[in-house]
JSON list of C-alpha atoms in Angstrom, two decimals:
[
{"chain": "N", "resi": 10, "resn": "MET", "atom": "CA", "xyz": [-12.01, -11.64, -16.78]},
{"chain": "N", "resi": 11, "resn": "SER", "atom": "CA", "xyz": [-8.80, -10.15, -15.45]},
{"chain": "N", "resi": 12, "resn": "LEU", "atom": "CA", "xyz": [-7.58, -6.89, -17.02]},
{"chain": "N", "resi": 13, "resn": "TYR", "atom": "CA", "xyz": [-4.01, -7.74, -16.02]},
{"chain": "N", "resi": 14, "resn": "THR", "atom": "CA", "xyz": [-2.29, -10.56, -14.16]},
{"chain": "N", "resi": 15, "resn": "ALA", "atom": "CA", "xyz": [1.08, -10.11, -12.49]},
{"chain": "N", "resi": 16, "resn": "VAL", "atom": "CA", "xyz": [3.14, -13.26, -12.02]},
{"chain": "N", "resi": 17, "resn": "ALA", "atom": "CA", "xyz": [6.05, -13.38, -9.58]},
{"chain": "N", "resi": 18, "resn": "THR", "atom": "CA", "xyz": [8.05, -16.11, -7.88]},
{"chain": "N", "resi": 19, "resn": "ALA", "atom": "CA", "xyz": [9.95, -15.92, -4.60]},
{"chain": "N", "resi": 20, "resn": "THR", "atom": "CA", "xyz": [12.33, -18.29, -2.86]},
{"chain": "N", "resi": 21, "resn": "GLY", "atom": "CA", "xyz": [11.71, -16.97, 0.68]},
{"chain": "N", "resi": 22, "resn": "ARG", "atom": "CA", "xyz": [12.66, -14.07, 2.94]},
{"chain": "N", "resi": 23, "resn": "ASP", "atom": "CA", "xyz": [16.34, -14.87, 2.44]},
{"chain": "N", "resi": 24, "resn": "GLY", "atom": "CA", "xyz": [16.30, -15.31, -1.29]},
{"chain": "N", "resi": 25, "resn": "ARG", "atom": "CA", "xyz": [15.02, -13.62, -4.39]},
{"chain": "N", "resi": 26, "resn": "ALA", "atom": "CA", "xyz": [11.75, -12.44, -5.89]},
{"chain": "N", "resi": 27, "resn": "PHE", "atom": "CA", "xyz": [11.28, -11.97, -9.60]},
{"chain": "N", "resi": 28, "resn": "SER", "atom": "CA", "xyz": [8.50, -11.40, -12.11]},
{"chain": "N", "resi": 29, "resn": "THR", "atom": "CA", "xyz": [8.08, -13.53, -15.20]},
{"chain": "N", "resi": 30, "resn": "ASP", "atom": "CA", "xyz": [8.50, -10.48, -17.45]},
{"chain": "N", "resi": 31, "resn": "GLY", "atom": "CA", "xyz": [11.90, -9.68, -15.88]},
{"chain": "N", "resi": 32, "resn": "LYS", "atom": "CA", "xyz": [10.91, -6.17, -14.73]},
{"chain": "N", "resi": 33, "resn": "LEU", "atom": "CA", "xyz": [11.17, -7.11, -11.06]},
{"chain": "N", "resi": 34, "resn": "ASP", "atom": "CA", "xyz": [14.18, -8.96, -9.70]},
{"chain": "N", "resi": 35, "resn": "VAL", "atom": "CA", "xyz": [15.10, -8.21, -6.10]},
{"chain": "N", "resi": 36, "resn": "GLY", "atom": "CA", "xyz": [17.19, -9.79, -3.42]},
{"chain": "N", "resi": 37, "resn": "LEU", "atom": "CA", "xyz": [15.29, -10.52, -0.23]},
{"chain": "N", "resi": 38, "resn": "ALA", "atom": "CA", "xyz": [16.66, -10.66, 3.29]},
{"chain": "N", "resi": 39, "resn": "LEU", "atom": "CA", "xyz": [15.16, -11.23, 6.69]},
{"chain": "N", "resi": 40, "resn": "GLN", "atom": "CA", "xyz": [14.91, -7.95, 8.61]},
{"chain": "N", "resi": 41, "resn": "LYS", "atom": "CA", "xyz": [17.50, -7.22, 11.29]},
{"chain": "N", "resi": 42, "resn": "GLU", "atom": "CA", "xyz": [14.62, -6.85, 13.74]},
{"chain": "N", "resi": 43, "resn": "LEU", "atom": "CA", "xyz": [13.77, -10.51, 13.07]},
{"chain": "N", "resi": 44, "resn": "GLY", "atom": "CA", "xyz": [17.34, -11.77, 13.35]},
{"chain": "N", "resi": 45, "resn": "GLY", "atom": "CA", "xyz": [18.39, -11.45, 9.72]},
{"chain": "N", "resi": 46, "resn": "THR", "atom": "CA", "xyz": [21.01, -9.39, 7.94]},
{"chain": "N", "resi": 47, "resn": "GLY", "atom": "CA", "xyz": [18.59, -6.82, 6.53]},
{"chain": "N", "resi": 48, "resn": "ASP", "atom": "CA", "xyz": [20.76, -6.70, 3.40]},
{"chain": "N", "resi": 49, "resn": "GLY", "atom": "CA", "xyz": [17.81, -6.91, 1.00]},
{"chain": "N", "resi": 50, "resn": "THR", "atom": "CA", "xyz": [14.23, -5.81, 0.78]},
{"chain": "N", "resi": 51, "resn": "ASN", "atom": "CA", "xyz": [11.44, -7.75, 2.45]},
{"chain": "N", "resi": 52, "resn": "PRO", "atom": "CA", "xyz": [7.81, -8.66, 1.74]},
{"chain": "N", "resi": 53, "resn": "GLU", "atom": "CA", "xyz": [6.48, -5.90, 4.00]},
{"chain": "N", "resi": 54, "resn": "GLN", "atom": "CA", "xyz": [8.41, -3.24, 2.07]},
{"chain": "N", "resi": 55, "resn": "LEU", "atom": "CA", "xyz": [7.16, -4.63, -1.22]},
{"chain": "N", "resi": 56, "resn": "PHE", "atom": "CA", "xyz": [3.58, -4.67, 0.08]},
{"chain": "N", "resi": 57, "resn": "ALA", "atom": "CA", "xyz": [3.95, -1.09, 1.37]},
{"chain": "N", "resi": 58, "resn": "ALA", "atom": "CA", "xyz": [5.27, 0.14, -1.99]},
{"chain": "N", "resi": 59, "resn": "GLY", "atom": "CA", "xyz": [2.50, -1.64, -3.89]},
{"chain": "N", "resi": 60, "resn": "TYR", "atom": "CA", "xyz": [-0.28, -0.41, -1.59]},
{"chain": "N", "resi": 61, "resn": "ALA", "atom": "CA", "xyz": [1.01, 3.19, -1.63]},
{"chain": "N", "resi": 62, "resn": "ALA", "atom": "CA", "xyz": [1.25, 3.22, -5.43]},
{"chain": "N", "resi": 63, "resn": "CYS", "atom": "CA", "xyz": [-2.17, 1.61, -5.88]},
{"chain": "N", "resi": 64, "resn": "PHE", "atom": "CA", "xyz": [-3.86, 3.96, -3.40]},
{"chain": "N", "resi": 65, "resn": "ALA", "atom": "CA", "xyz": [-2.26, 7.03, -5.02]},
{"chain": "N", "resi": 66, "resn": "THR", "atom": "CA", "xyz": [-3.39, 5.95, -8.49]},
{"chain": "N", "resi": 67, "resn": "SER", "atom": "CA", "xyz": [-6.88, 5.16, -7.19]},
{"chain": "N", "resi": 68, "resn": "MET", "atom": "CA", "xyz": [-7.02, 8.62, -5.60]},
{"chain": "N", "resi": 69, "resn": "GLN", "atom": "CA", "xyz": [-6.07, 10.23, -8.90]},
{"chain": "N", "resi": 70, "resn": "LEU", "atom": "CA", "xyz": [-8.97, 8.38, -10.53]},
{"chain": "N", "resi": 71, "resn": "VAL", "atom": "CA", "xyz": [-11.48, 9.37, -7.84]},
{"chain": "N", "resi": 72, "resn": "ALA", "atom": "CA", "xyz": [-10.23, 12.97, -7.86]},
{"chain": "N", "resi": 73, "resn": "GLN", "atom": "CA", "xyz": [-10.54, 13.14, -11.65]},
{"chain": "N", "resi": 74, "resn": "GLN", "atom": "CA", "xyz": [-14.12, 11.84, -11.48]},
{"chain": "N", "resi": 75, "resn": "ARG", "atom": "CA", "xyz": [-14.93, 14.51, -8.88]},
{"chain": "N", "resi": 76, "resn": "LYS", "atom": "CA", "xyz": [-13.02, 17.20, -10.75]},
{"chain": "N", "resi": 77, "resn": "VAL", "atom": "CA", "xyz": [-10.69, 17.76, -7.79]},
{"chain": "N", "resi": 78, "resn": "ASP", "atom": "CA", "xyz": [-7.07, 18.77, -8.33]},
{"chain": "N", "resi": 79, "resn": "VAL", "atom": "CA", "xyz": [-4.71, 16.57, -6.30]},
{"chain": "N", "resi": 80, "resn": "SER", "atom": "CA", "xyz": [-1.50, 17.62, -8.06]},
{"chain": "N", "resi": 81, "resn": "GLY", "atom": "CA", "xyz": [1.49, 17.00, -5.81]},
{"chain": "N", "resi": 82, "resn": "MET", "atom": "CA", "xyz": [-0.26, 14.50, -3.54]},
{"chain": "N", "resi": 83, "resn": "SER", "atom": "CA", "xyz": [1.55, 11.42, -2.28]},
{"chain": "N", "resi": 84, "resn": "VAL", "atom": "CA", "xyz": [0.76, 8.32, -0.24]},
{"chain": "N", "resi": 85, "resn": "THR", "atom": "CA", "xyz": [3.07, 6.70, 2.29]},
{"chain": "N", "resi": 86, "resn": "ALA", "atom": "CA", "xyz": [2.20, 3.20, 3.47]},
{"chain": "N", "resi": 87, "resn": "GLU", "atom": "CA", "xyz": [3.51, 1.81, 6.73]},
{"chain": "N", "resi": 88, "resn": "VAL", "atom": "CA", "xyz": [3.14, -1.96, 6.99]},
{"chain": "N", "resi": 89, "resn": "GLY", "atom": "CA", "xyz": [3.69, -3.46, 10.40]},
{"chain": "N", "resi": 90, "resn": "LEU", "atom": "CA", "xyz": [4.40, -7.13, 11.05]},
{"chain": "N", "resi": 91, "resn": "VAL", "atom": "CA", "xyz": [2.95, -8.07, 14.44]},
{"chain": "N", "resi": 92, "resn": "PRO", "atom": "CA", "xyz": [2.49, -11.34, 16.35]},
{"chain": "N", "resi": 93, "resn": "ASN", "atom": "CA", "xyz": [-1.07, -12.67, 16.08]},
{"chain": "N", "resi": 94, "resn": "GLY", "atom": "CA", "xyz": [-1.09, -14.24, 19.55]},
{"chain": "N", "resi": 95, "resn": "THR", "atom": "CA", "xyz": [-1.23, -17.82, 18.28]},
{"chain": "N", "resi": 96, "resn": "GLY", "atom": "CA", "xyz": [2.35, -18.26, 17.11]},
{"chain": "N", "resi": 97, "resn": "GLY", "atom": "CA", "xyz": [1.90, -16.61, 13.72]},
{"chain": "N", "resi": 98, "resn": "PHE", "atom": "CA", "xyz": [1.97, -13.08, 12.42]},
{"chain": "N", "resi": 99, "resn": "LYS", "atom": "CA", "xyz": [-0.40, -10.54, 10.94]},
{"chain": "N", "resi": 100, "resn": "LEU", "atom": "CA", "xyz": [-0.07, -7.22, 9.17]},
{"chain": "N", "resi": 101, "resn": "GLU", "atom": "CA", "xyz": [-1.33, -3.77, 10.07]},
{"chain": "N", "resi": 102, "resn": "VAL", "atom": "CA", "xyz": [-1.29, -0.77, 7.75]},
{"chain": "N", "resi": 103, "resn": "SER", "atom": "CA", "xyz": [-1.27, 2.99, 8.06]},
{"chain": "N", "resi": 104, "resn": "LEU", "atom": "CA", "xyz": [-1.79, 5.00, 4.88]},
{"chain": "N", "resi": 105, "resn": "ARG", "atom": "CA", "xyz": [-0.63, 8.61, 5.20]},
{"chain": "N", "resi": 106, "resn": "THR", "atom": "CA", "xyz": [-1.90, 10.75, 2.33]},
{"chain": "N", "resi": 107, "resn": "LYS", "atom": "CA", "xyz": [-0.28, 14.12, 1.76]},
{"chain": "N", "resi": 108, "resn": "LEU", "atom": "CA", "xyz": [-2.88, 16.27, 0.03]},
{"chain": "N", "resi": 109, "resn": "PRO", "atom": "CA", "xyz": [-2.50, 19.68, -1.61]},
{"chain": "N", "resi": 110, "resn": "GLU", "atom": "CA", "xyz": [-2.83, 22.53, 0.89]},
{"chain": "N", "resi": 111, "resn": "SER", "atom": "CA", "xyz": [-5.47, 24.08, -1.37]},
{"chain": "N", "resi": 112, "resn": "LEU", "atom": "CA", "xyz": [-7.84, 21.17, -0.68]},
{"chain": "N", "resi": 113, "resn": "PRO", "atom": "CA", "xyz": [-10.13, 21.81, 2.32]},
{"chain": "N", "resi": 114, "resn": "ARG", "atom": "CA", "xyz": [-9.61, 19.30, 5.14]},
{"chain": "N", "resi": 115, "resn": "ASP", "atom": "CA", "xyz": [-13.17, 17.89, 5.02]},
{"chain": "N", "resi": 116, "resn": "ALA", "atom": "CA", "xyz": [-13.00, 17.46, 1.24]},
{"chain": "N", "resi": 117, "resn": "GLY", "atom": "CA", "xyz": [-9.64, 15.72, 1.60]},
{"chain": "N", "resi": 118, "resn": "ARG", "atom": "CA", "xyz": [-10.96, 13.33, 4.22]},
{"chain": "N", "resi": 119, "resn": "GLU", "atom": "CA", "xyz": [-13.95, 12.50, 2.02]},
{"chain": "N", "resi": 120, "resn": "LEU", "atom": "CA", "xyz": [-11.63, 11.89, -0.94]},
{"chain": "N", "resi": 121, "resn": "ILE", "atom": "CA", "xyz": [-9.46, 9.52, 1.13]},
{"chain": "N", "resi": 122, "resn": "GLU", "atom": "CA", "xyz": [-12.52, 7.57, 2.30]},
{"chain": "N", "resi": 123, "resn": "ALA", "atom": "CA", "xyz": [-13.88, 7.33, -1.27]},
{"chain": "N", "resi": 124, "resn": "THR", "atom": "CA", "xyz": [-10.47, 6.17, -2.52]},
{"chain": "N", "resi": 125, "resn": "HIS", "atom": "CA", "xyz": [-10.42, 3.46, 0.15]},
{"chain": "N", "resi": 126, "resn": "GLN", "atom": "CA", "xyz": [-13.60, 2.04, -1.45]},
{"chain": "N", "resi": 127, "resn": "VAL", "atom": "CA", "xyz": [-12.04, 2.01, -4.96]},
{"chain": "N", "resi": 128, "resn": "CYS", "atom": "CA", "xyz": [-8.43, 0.88, -4.35]},
{"chain": "N", "resi": 129, "resn": "PRO", "atom": "CA", "xyz": [-7.89, -2.83, -5.16]},
{"chain": "N", "resi": 130, "resn": "TYR", "atom": "CA", "xyz": [-5.47, -3.23, -2.22]},
{"chain": "N", "resi": 131, "resn": "SER", "atom": "CA", "xyz": [-8.03, -1.70, 0.15]},
{"chain": "N", "resi": 132, "resn": "ASN", "atom": "CA", "xyz": [-10.72, -3.98, -1.20]},
{"chain": "N", "resi": 133, "resn": "ALA", "atom": "CA", "xyz": [-8.45, -7.02, -0.82]},
{"chain": "N", "resi": 134, "resn": "THR", "atom": "CA", "xyz": [-7.46, -6.22, 2.76]},
{"chain": "N", "resi": 135, "resn": "ARG", "atom": "CA", "xyz": [-10.81, -4.94, 4.08]},
{"chain": "N", "resi": 136, "resn": "GLY", "atom": "CA", "xyz": [-11.91, -7.06, 7.03]},
{"chain": "N", "resi": 137, "resn": "ASN", "atom": "CA", "xyz": [-8.55, -8.88, 7.13]},
{"chain": "N", "resi": 138, "resn": "ILE", "atom": "CA", "xyz": [-6.01, -6.20, 8.00]},
{"chain": "N", "resi": 139, "resn": "PRO", "atom": "CA", "xyz": [-6.55, -3.05, 10.06]},
{"chain": "N", "resi": 140, "resn": "VAL", "atom": "CA", "xyz": [-5.92, -0.03, 7.81]},
{"chain": "N", "resi": 141, "resn": "ASP", "atom": "CA", "xyz": [-5.60, 3.41, 9.39]},
{"chain": "N", "resi": 142, "resn": "LEU", "atom": "CA", "xyz": [-6.29, 6.26, 6.95]},
{"chain": "N", "resi": 143, "resn": "LEU", "atom": "CA", "xyz": [-4.45, 9.48, 7.78]},
{"chain": "N", "resi": 144, "resn": "ALA", "atom": "CA", "xyz": [-4.42, 12.85, 6.02]},
{"chain": "N", "resi": 145, "resn": "GLU", "atom": "CA", "xyz": [-1.40, 15.13, 6.21]}
]
C-alpha cells in the first residue's frame, strides 16, 4: 500500500506540467542546447530537484538513526541527458553532497553510501541510470 501518491500531468517539453492538487504548475520549454527557447524549466531540472530533495531527506533519516549530526548539509543533483547510441536518450546523475566539516571523511562517505540504499530515487534508478556519489 502506497504511503503517498503524487499525480501530475504534462503536455510535453514545450508545454506545462501540473499536479492535481495545484501545488505544482510550471511552464516547460525545450532547452536551448536542444534547439528550444529555454524559457521554462525542463524534465531534467525537475528530476534533479526531486532527486536532490529526496536524497537529502533520506540522509537526514539515516543520520538520525546513526545519531550523526548533519546540520547544514545539502545535496546537489546534476542530471545529464545523453544520446544512448540507438537514436534515443538516457540520463546520468551525479549527486554532490556537502557534509558538515565536523564529520570525518570516512564517516561521511559511509553515510552517503548508506543513504543511497535508502533513498527512493536511488532505489528506482539503480541498475538503470549511472549515479556518481560525490562528497564535498
